[in-house]
mmCIF file of C-alpha atoms in Angstrom:
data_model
loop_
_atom_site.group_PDB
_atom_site.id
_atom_site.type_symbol
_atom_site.label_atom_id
_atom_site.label_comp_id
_atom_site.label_asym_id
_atom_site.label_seq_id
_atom_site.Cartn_x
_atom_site.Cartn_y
_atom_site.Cartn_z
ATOM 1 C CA UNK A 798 -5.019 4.873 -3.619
ATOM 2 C CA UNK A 799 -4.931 3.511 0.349
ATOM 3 C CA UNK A 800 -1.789 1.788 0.268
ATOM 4 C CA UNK A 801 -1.148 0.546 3.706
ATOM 5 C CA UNK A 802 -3.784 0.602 6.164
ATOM 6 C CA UNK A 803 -2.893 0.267 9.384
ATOM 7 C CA UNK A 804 -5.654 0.386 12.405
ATOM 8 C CA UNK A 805 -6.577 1.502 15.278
ATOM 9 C CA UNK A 806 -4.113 4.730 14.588
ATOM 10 C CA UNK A 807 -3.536 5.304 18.682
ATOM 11 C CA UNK A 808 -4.052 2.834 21.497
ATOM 12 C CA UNK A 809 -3.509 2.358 25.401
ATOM 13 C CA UNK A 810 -3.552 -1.305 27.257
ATOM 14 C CA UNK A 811 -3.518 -1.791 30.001
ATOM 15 C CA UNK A 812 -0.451 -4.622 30.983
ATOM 16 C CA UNK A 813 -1.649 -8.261 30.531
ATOM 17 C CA UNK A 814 -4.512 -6.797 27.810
ATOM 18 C CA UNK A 815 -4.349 -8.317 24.300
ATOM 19 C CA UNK A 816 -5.239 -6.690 21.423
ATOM 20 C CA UNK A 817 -4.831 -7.369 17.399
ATOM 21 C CA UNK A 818 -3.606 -4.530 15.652
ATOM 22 C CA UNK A 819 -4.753 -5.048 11.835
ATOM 23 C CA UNK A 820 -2.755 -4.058 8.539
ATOM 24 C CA UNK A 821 -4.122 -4.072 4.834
ATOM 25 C CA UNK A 822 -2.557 -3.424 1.705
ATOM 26 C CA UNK A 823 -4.373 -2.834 -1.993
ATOM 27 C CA UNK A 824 -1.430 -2.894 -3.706
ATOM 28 C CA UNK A 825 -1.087 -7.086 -4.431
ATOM 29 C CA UNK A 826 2.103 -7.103 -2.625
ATOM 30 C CA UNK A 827 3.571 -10.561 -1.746
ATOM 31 C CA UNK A 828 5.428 -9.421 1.145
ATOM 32 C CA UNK A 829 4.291 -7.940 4.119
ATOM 33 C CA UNK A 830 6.324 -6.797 7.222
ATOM 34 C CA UNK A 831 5.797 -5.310 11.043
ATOM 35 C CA UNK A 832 8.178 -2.781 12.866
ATOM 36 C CA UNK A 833 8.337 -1.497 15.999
ATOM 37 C CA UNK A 834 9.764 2.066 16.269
ATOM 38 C CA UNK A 835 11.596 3.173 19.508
ATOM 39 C CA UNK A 836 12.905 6.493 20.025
ATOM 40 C CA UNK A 837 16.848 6.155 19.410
ATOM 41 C CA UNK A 838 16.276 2.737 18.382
ATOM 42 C CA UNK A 839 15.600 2.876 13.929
ATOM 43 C CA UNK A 840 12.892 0.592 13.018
ATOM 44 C CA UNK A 841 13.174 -2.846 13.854
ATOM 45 C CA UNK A 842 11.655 -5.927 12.333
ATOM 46 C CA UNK A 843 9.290 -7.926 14.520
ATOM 47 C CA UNK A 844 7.691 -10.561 11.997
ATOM 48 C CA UNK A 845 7.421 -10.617 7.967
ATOM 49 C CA UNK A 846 5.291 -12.825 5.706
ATOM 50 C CA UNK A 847 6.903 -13.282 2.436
ATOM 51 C CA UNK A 848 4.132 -14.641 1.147
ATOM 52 C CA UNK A 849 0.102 -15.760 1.448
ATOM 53 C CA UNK A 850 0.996 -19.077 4.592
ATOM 54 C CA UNK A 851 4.321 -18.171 5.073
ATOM 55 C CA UNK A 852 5.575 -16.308 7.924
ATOM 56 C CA UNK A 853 8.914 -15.474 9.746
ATOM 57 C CA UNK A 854 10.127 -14.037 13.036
ATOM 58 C CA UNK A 855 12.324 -10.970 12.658
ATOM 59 C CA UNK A 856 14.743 -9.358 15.067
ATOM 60 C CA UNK A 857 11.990 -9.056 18.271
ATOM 61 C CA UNK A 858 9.398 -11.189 17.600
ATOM 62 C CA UNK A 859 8.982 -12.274 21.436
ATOM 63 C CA UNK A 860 5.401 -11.578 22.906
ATOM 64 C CA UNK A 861 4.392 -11.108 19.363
ATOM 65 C CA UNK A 862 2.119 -13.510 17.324
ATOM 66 C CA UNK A 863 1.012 -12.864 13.652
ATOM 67 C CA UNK A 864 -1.226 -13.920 11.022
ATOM 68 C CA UNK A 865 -0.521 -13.764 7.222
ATOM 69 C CA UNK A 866 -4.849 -14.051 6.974
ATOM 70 C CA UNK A 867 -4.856 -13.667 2.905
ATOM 71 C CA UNK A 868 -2.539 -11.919 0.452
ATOM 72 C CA UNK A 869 -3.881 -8.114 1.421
ATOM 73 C CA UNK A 870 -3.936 -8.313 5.743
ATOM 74 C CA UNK A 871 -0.965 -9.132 7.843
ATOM 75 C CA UNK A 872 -2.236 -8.979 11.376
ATOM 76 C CA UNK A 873 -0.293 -8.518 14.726
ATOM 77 C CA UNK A 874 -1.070 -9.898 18.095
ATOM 78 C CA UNK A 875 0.077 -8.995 21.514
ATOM 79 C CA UNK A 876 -1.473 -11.615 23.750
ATOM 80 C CA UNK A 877 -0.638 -10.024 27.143
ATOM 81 C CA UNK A 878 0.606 -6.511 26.511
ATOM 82 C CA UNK A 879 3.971 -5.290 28.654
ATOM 83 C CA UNK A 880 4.975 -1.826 29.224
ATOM 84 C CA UNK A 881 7.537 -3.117 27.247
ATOM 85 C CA UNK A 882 5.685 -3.159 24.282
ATOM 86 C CA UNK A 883 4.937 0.979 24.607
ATOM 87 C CA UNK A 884 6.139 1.750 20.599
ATOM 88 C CA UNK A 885 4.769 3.007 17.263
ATOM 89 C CA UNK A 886 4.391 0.125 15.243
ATOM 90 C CA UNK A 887 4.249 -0.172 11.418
ATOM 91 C CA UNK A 888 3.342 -2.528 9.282
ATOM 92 C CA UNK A 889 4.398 -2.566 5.487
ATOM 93 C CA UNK A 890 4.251 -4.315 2.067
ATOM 94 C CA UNK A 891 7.166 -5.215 -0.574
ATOM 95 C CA UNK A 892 6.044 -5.849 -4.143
ATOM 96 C CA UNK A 893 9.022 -7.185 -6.494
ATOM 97 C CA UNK A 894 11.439 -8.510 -3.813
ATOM 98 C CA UNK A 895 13.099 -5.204 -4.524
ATOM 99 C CA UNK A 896 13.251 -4.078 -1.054
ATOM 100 C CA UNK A 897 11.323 -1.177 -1.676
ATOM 101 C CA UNK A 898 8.898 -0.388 1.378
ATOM 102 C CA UNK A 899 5.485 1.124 1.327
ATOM 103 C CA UNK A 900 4.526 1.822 4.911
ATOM 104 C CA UNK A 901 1.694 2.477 6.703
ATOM 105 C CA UNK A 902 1.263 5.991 9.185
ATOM 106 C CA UNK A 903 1.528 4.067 11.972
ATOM 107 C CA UNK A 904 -0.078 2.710 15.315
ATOM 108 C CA UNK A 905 0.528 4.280 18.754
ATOM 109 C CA UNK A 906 -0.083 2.341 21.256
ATOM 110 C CA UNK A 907 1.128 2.961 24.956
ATOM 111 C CA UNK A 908 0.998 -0.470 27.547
ATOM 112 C CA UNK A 909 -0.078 0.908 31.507
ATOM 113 C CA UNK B 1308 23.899 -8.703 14.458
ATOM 114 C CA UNK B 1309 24.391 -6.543 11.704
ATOM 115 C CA UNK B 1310 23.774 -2.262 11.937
ATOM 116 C CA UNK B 1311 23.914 1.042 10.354
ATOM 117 C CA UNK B 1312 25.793 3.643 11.757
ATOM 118 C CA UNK B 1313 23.799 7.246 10.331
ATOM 119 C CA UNK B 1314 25.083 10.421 11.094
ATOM 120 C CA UNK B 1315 24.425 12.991 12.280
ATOM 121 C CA UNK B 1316 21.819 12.446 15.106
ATOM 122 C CA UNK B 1317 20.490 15.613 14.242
ATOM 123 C CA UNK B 1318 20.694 19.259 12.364
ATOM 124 C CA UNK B 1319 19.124 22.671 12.600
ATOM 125 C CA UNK B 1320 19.954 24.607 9.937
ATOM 126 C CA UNK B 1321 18.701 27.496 7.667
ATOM 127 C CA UNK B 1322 16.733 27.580 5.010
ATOM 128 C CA UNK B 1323 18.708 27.297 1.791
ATOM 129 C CA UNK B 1324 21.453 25.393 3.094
ATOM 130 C CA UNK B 1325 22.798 22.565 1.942
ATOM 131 C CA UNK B 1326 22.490 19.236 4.019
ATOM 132 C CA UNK B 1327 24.436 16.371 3.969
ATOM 133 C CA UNK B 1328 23.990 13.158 5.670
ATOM 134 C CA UNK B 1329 25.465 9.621 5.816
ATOM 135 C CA UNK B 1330 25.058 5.548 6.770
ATOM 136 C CA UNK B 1331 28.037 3.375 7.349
ATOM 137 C CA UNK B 1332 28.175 -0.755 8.184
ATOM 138 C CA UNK B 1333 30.784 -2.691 8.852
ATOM 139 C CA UNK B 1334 29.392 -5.436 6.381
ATOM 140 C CA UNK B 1335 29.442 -4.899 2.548
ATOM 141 C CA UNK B 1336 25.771 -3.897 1.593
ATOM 142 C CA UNK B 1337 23.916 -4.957 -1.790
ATOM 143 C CA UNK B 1338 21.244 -2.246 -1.298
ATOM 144 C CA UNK B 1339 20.676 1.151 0.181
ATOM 145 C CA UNK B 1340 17.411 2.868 0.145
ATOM 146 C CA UNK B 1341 16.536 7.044 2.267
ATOM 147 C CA UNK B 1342 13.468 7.267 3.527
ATOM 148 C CA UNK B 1343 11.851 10.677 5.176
ATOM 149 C CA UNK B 1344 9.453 10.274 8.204
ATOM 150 C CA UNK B 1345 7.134 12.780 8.576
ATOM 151 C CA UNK B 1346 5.198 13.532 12.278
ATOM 152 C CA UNK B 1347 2.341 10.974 12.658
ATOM 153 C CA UNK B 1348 3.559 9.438 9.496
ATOM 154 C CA UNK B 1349 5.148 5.847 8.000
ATOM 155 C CA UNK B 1350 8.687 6.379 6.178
ATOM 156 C CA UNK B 1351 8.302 7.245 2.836
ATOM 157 C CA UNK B 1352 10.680 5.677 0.156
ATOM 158 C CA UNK B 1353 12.914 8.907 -1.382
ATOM 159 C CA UNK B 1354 15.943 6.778 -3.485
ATOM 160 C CA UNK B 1355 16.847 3.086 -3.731
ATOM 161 C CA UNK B 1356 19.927 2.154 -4.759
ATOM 162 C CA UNK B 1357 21.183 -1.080 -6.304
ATOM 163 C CA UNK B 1358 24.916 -0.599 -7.812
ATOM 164 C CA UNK B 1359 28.457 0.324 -6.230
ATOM 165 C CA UNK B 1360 28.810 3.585 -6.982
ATOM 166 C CA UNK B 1361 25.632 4.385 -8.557
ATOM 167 C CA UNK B 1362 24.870 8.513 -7.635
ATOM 168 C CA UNK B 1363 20.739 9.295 -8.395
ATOM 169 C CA UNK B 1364 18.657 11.848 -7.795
ATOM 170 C CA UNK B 1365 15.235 12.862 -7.314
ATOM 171 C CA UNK B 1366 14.512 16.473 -7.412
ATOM 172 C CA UNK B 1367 16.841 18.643 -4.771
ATOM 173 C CA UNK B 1368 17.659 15.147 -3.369
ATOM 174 C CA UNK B 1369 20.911 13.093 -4.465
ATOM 175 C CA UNK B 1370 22.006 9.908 -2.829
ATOM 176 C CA UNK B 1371 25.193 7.528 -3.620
ATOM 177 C CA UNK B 1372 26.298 4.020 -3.268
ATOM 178 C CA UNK B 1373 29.758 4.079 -1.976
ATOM 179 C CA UNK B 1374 32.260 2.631 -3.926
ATOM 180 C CA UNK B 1375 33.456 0.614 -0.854
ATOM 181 C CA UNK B 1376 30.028 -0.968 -0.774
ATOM 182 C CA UNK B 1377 30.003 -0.265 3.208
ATOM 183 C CA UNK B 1378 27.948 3.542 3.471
ATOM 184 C CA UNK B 1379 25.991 5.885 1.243
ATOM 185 C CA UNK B 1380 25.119 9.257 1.450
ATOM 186 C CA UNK B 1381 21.999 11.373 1.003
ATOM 187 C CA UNK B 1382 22.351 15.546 0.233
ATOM 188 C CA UNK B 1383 19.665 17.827 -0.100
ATOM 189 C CA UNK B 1384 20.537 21.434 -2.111
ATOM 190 C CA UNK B 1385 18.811 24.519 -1.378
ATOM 191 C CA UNK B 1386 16.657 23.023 2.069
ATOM 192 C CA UNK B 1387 12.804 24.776 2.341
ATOM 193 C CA UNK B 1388 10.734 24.152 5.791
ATOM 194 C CA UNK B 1389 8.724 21.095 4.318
ATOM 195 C CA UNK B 1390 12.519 19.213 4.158
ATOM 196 C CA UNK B 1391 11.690 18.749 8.175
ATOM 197 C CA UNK B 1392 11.510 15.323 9.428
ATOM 198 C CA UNK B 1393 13.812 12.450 10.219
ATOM 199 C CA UNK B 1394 15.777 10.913 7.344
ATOM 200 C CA UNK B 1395 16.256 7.131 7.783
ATOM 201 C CA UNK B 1396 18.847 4.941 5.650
ATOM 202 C CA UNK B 1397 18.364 1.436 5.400
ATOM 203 C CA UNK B 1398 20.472 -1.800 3.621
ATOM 204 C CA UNK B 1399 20.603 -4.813 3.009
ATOM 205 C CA UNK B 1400 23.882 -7.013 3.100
ATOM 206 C CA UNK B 1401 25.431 -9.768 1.212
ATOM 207 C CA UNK B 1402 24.470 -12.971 3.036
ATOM 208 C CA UNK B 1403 21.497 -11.780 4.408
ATOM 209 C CA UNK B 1404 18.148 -13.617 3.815
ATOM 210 C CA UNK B 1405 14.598 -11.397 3.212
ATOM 211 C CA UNK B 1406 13.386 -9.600 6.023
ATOM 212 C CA UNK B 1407 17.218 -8.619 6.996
ATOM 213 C CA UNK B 1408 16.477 -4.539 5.617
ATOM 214 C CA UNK B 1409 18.477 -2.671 8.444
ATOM 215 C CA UNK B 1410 17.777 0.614 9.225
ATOM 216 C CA UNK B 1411 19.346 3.604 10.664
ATOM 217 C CA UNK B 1412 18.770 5.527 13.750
ATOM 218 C CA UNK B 1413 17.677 7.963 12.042
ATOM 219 C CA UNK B 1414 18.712 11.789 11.100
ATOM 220 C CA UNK B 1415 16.628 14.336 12.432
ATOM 221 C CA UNK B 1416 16.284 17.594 10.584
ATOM 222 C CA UNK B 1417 14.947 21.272 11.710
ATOM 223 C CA UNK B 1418 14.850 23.978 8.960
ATOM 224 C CA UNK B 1419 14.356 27.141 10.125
ATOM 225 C CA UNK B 1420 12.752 30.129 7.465
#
């Protein structure tokens, strides 16, 4: 019973380092979503895939690339990290179009 | 665009109490959904809510869709120390297209024993 798996768990870049942060989920969910959490700041949508091919920029998908590889992993991409970028980010999966969330714990990373 | 005001920021109260919290837009929403985050951890889905109106409940926890369609509320009876952790609302509004689930800031909650 895995759910969402997000890796690596904690993280630190240095600024113009690139890194993929990876997300799988076993529960044959078409959607699949990343967030970016910011302390005073909610959650806040960075890219979603809808479906398998299909994906869509969110509300801060700048300096962000993803890739939708197959229906279980929903990768994220920071080609040349920014302090900016310093958040917990989570991905998640949608089953039914019902809006109902299953989210992964979460990866910390921290841009130098 | 389109947010969530949640209230309060944050609460420390005592064991036992009762907590209330709420989520207001200035849009009409079709969906509200509480989540609790946990330290370390993703949100975890408490109550989703689909109808104007429309009170449910799971265990201690009860959450409503306003009638006006524009906030919803989330109570907790009879808090214990494991109720600790932020309480997020989220929405979605008429109009909007997938991906368009706002969330709150967030409601951060201390129990003390």
């Amino acid at each position: 019973n895995a759910g969402v798996t997000q890796t690596p768990k904690f993280q630190v870049l240095k600024t113009g380092q690139s890194m993929t942060l990876q997300c799988a989920q076993d529960m044959n969910h078409n959607s699949m979503y990343w967030y970016r959490q910011d302390p005073g700041m909610g959650l806040r949508l960075i890219y979603y895939s809808a479906s398998e091919g299909t994906t869509d920029k969110g509300e801060v998908p700048n300096g962000y690339n993803v890739s939708r590889l197959n229906k279980r992993e929903f990768s994220l991409r920071l080609e040349s990290a920014a302090p900016s970028q310093t958040s917990v980010y989570f991905c998640a999966s949608e089953g039914l179009s019902n809006e109902k969330l299953f989210f992964g714990s979460g990866t910390q990373l921290s841009v130098l | 665009g389109q947010q969530l005001n949640q209230s309060p920021q944050s609460m420390f109260i005592q064991e036992g109490e009762d907590v209330s919290m709420n989520c207001t837009s200035s849009s009409i929403f079709n969906t509200w959904l509480w989540y609790k985050q946990e330290p370390g951890e993703g949100p975890v889905l408490l109550i989703a809510l689909y109808k104007a109106g429309e009170l449910t409940s799971n265990g201690r926890l009860t959450a409503q869709f306003g009638i006006t369609r524009k906030d919803s509320f989330l109570n907790i009876s009879a808090s214990i120390p494991s109720d600790v952790g932020i309480y997020f609302c989220a929405g979605s509004y008429y109009g909007g297209s997938q991906g368009n689930l706002i969330f709150g800031k967030g409601t951060k909650l201390s129990v003390k024993p």
